[in-house]
mmCIF file of C-alpha atoms in Angstrom:
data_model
loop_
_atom_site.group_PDB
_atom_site.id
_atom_site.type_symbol
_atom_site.label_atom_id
_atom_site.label_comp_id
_atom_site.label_asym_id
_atom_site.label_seq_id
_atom_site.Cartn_x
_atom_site.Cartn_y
_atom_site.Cartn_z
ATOM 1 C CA UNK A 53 0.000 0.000 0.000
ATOM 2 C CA UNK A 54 1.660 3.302 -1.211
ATOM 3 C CA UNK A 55 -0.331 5.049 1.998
ATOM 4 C CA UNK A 56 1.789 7.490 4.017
ATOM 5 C CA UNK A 57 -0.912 9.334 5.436
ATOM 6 C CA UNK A 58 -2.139 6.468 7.581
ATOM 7 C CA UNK A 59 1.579 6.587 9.006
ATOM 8 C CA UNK A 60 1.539 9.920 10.295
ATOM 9 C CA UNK A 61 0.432 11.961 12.767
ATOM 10 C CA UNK A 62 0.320 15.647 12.164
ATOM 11 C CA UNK A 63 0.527 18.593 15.100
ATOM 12 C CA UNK A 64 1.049 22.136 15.812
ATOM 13 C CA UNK A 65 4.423 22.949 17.391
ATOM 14 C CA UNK A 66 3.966 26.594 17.067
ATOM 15 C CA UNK A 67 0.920 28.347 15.782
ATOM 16 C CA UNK A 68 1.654 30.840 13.283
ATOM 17 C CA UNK A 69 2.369 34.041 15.166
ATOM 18 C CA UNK A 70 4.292 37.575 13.862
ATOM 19 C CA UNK A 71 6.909 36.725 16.578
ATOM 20 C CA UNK A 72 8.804 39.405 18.660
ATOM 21 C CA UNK A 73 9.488 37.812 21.945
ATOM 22 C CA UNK A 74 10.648 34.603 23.745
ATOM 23 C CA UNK A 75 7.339 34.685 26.167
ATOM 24 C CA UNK A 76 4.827 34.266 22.469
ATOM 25 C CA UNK A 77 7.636 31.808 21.282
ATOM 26 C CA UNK A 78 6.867 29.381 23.738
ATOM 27 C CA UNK A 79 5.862 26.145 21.753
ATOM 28 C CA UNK A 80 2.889 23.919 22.279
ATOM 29 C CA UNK A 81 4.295 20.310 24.263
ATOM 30 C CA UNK A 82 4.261 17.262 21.970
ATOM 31 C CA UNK A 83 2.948 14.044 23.602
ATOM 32 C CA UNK A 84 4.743 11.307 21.712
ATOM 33 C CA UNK A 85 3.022 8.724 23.036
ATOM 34 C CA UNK A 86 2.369 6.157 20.734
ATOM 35 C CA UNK A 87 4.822 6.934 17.923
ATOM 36 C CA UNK A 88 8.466 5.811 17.705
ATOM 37 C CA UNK A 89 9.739 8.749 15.853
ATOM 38 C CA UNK A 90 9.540 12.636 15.526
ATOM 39 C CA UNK A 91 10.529 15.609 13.054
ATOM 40 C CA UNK A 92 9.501 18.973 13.562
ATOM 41 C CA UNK A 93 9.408 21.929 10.459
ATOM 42 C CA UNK A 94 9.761 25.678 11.859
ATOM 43 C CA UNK A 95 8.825 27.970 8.638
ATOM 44 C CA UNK A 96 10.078 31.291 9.135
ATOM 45 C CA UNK A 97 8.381 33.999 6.792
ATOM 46 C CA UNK A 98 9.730 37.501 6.015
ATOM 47 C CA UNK A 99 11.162 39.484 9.045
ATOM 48 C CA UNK A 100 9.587 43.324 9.367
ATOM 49 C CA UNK A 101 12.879 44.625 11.111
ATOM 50 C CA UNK A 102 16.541 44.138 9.368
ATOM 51 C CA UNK A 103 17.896 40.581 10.967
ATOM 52 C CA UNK A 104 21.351 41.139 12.351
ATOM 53 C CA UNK A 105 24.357 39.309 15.011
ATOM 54 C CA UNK A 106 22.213 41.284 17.416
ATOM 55 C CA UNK A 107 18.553 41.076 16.034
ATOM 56 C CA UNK A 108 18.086 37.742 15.492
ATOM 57 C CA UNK A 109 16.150 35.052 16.466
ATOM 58 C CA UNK A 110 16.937 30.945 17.054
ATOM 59 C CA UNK A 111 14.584 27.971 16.986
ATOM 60 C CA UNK A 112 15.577 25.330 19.206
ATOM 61 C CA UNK A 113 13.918 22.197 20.467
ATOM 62 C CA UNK A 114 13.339 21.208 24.003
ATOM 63 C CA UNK A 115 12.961 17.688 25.883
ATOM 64 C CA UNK A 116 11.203 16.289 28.998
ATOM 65 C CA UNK A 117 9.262 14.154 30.670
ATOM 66 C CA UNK A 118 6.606 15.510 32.285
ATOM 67 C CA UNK A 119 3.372 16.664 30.572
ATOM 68 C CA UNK A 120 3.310 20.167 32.008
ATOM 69 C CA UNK A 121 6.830 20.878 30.592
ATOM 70 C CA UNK A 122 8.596 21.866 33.789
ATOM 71 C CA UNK A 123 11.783 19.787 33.371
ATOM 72 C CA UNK A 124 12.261 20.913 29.856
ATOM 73 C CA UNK A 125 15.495 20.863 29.007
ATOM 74 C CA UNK A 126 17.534 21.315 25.764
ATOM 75 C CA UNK A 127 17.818 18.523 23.420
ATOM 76 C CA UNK A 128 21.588 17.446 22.996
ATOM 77 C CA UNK A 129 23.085 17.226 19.544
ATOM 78 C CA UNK A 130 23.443 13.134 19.756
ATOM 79 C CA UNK A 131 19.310 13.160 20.037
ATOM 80 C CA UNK A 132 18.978 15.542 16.992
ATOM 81 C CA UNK A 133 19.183 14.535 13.211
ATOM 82 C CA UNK A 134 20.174 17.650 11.500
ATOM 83 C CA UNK A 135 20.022 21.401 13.245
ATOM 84 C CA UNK A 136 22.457 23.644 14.520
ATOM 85 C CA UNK A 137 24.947 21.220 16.168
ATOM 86 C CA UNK A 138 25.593 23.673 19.086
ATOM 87 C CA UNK A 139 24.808 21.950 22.002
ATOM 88 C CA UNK A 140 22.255 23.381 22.840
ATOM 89 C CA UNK A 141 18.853 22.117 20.739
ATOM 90 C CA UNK A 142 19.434 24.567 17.700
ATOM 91 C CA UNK A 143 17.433 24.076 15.052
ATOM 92 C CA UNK A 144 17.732 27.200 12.986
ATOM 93 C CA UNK A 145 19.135 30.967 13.577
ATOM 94 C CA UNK A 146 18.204 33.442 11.816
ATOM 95 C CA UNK A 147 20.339 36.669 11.694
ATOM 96 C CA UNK A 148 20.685 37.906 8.469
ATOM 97 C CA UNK A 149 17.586 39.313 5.919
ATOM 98 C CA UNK A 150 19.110 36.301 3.036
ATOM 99 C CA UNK A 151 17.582 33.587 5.876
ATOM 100 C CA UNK A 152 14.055 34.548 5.645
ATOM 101 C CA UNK A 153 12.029 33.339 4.325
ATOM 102 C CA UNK A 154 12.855 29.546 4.726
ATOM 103 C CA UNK A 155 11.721 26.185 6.645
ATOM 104 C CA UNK A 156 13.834 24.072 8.678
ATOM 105 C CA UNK A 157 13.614 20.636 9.661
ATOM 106 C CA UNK A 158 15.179 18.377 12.059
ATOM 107 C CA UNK A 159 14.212 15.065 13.829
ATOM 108 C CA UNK A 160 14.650 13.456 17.295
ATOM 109 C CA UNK A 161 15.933 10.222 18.309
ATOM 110 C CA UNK A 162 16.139 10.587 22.042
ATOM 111 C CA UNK A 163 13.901 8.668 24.671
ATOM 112 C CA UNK A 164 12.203 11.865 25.877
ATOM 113 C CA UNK A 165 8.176 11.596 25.874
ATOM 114 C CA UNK A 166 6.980 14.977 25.081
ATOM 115 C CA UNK A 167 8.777 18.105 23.193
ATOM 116 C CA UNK A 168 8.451 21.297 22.330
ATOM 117 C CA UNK A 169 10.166 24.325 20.031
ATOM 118 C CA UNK A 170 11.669 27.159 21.542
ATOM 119 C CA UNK A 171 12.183 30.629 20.036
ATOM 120 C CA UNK A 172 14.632 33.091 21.302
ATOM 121 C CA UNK A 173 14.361 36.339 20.266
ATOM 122 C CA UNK A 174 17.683 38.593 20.475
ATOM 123 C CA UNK A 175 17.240 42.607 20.189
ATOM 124 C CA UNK A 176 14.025 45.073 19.700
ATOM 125 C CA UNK A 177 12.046 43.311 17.381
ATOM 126 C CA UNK A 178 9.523 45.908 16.657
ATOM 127 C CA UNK A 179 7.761 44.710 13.342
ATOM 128 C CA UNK A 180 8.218 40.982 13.822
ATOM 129 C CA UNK A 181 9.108 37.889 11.857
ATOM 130 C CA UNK A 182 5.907 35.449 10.777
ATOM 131 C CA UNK A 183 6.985 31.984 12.331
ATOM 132 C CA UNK A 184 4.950 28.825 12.823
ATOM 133 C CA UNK A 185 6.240 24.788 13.383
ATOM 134 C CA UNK A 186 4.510 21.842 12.743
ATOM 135 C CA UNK A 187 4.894 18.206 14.426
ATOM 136 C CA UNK A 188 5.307 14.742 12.622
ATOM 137 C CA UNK A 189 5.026 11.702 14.122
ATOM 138 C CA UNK A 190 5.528 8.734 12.551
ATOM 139 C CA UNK A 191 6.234 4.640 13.414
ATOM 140 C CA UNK A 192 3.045 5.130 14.969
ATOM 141 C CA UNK A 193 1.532 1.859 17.306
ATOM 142 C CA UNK A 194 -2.043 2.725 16.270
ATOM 143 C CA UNK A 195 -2.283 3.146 12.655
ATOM 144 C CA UNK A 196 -4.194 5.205 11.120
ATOM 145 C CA UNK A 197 -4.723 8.147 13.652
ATOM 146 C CA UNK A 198 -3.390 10.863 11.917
ATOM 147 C CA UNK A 199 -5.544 13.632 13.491
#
């Protein structure tokens, strides 16, 4: 069966917001219960202000265990497939106006259940930068519950 719908399960990270500051860049917490694997997309549109070293903003991803995400921690770089490689859950920074607009992707192989994308916002961002991220789950137990 050529069916890959049936083998995913599709979720909000980060509803689309004009972002401007860390507090509104607070992910939604992904319950990966019942799916073996994860990959999250952050889509970044066009930024309002001139990105910069010190107007910028990063995308990382965060890990924990418990469901109301106070022992969130970073994810390390051996848990991540593809990102930053900085040690510290980087998915994508943005800092320059050739960045935007562009999507990023990276998956997670740790053991964490739930996870969630983080945006840091560095300098006055006065007109804001349209971001939003989006879940997969796949190698899921129950087939077929994709909503």
């Amino acid at each position: 069966m050529r069916d890959l719908n049936s083998h995913l399960k599709y979720l909000s990270a980060l509803d689309p917001i004009l972002g401007n500051n860390t507090t509104e860049g607070t992910g939604i917490t992904i319950d990966r219960l019942g799916s073996e694997s994860a990959e999250f997309v952050v889509q970044f549109g066009i930024s309002g202000d001139v990105l910069a070293a010190g107007l910028n903003v990063k995308a990382t991803l965060q890990h924990g265990d418990l469901a109301n995400a106070s022992d969130m921690a970073f994810v390390p770089d051996a848990d991540m497939i593809g990102g930053l490689v900085d040690g510290a859950g980087g998915i994508a920074l943005i800092d320059d106006p050739a960045e935007d607009p562009a999507g990023h992707k990276v998956g997670y192989k740790g053991a964490k259940r739930y996870l969630r994308v983080l945006l840091t916002f560095t300098g006055t961002h006065t007109a804001g930068i349209p971001i939003s991220a989006l879940a997969i789950l796949g190698q899921l137990r129950y087939e077929g519950k994709n909503s």
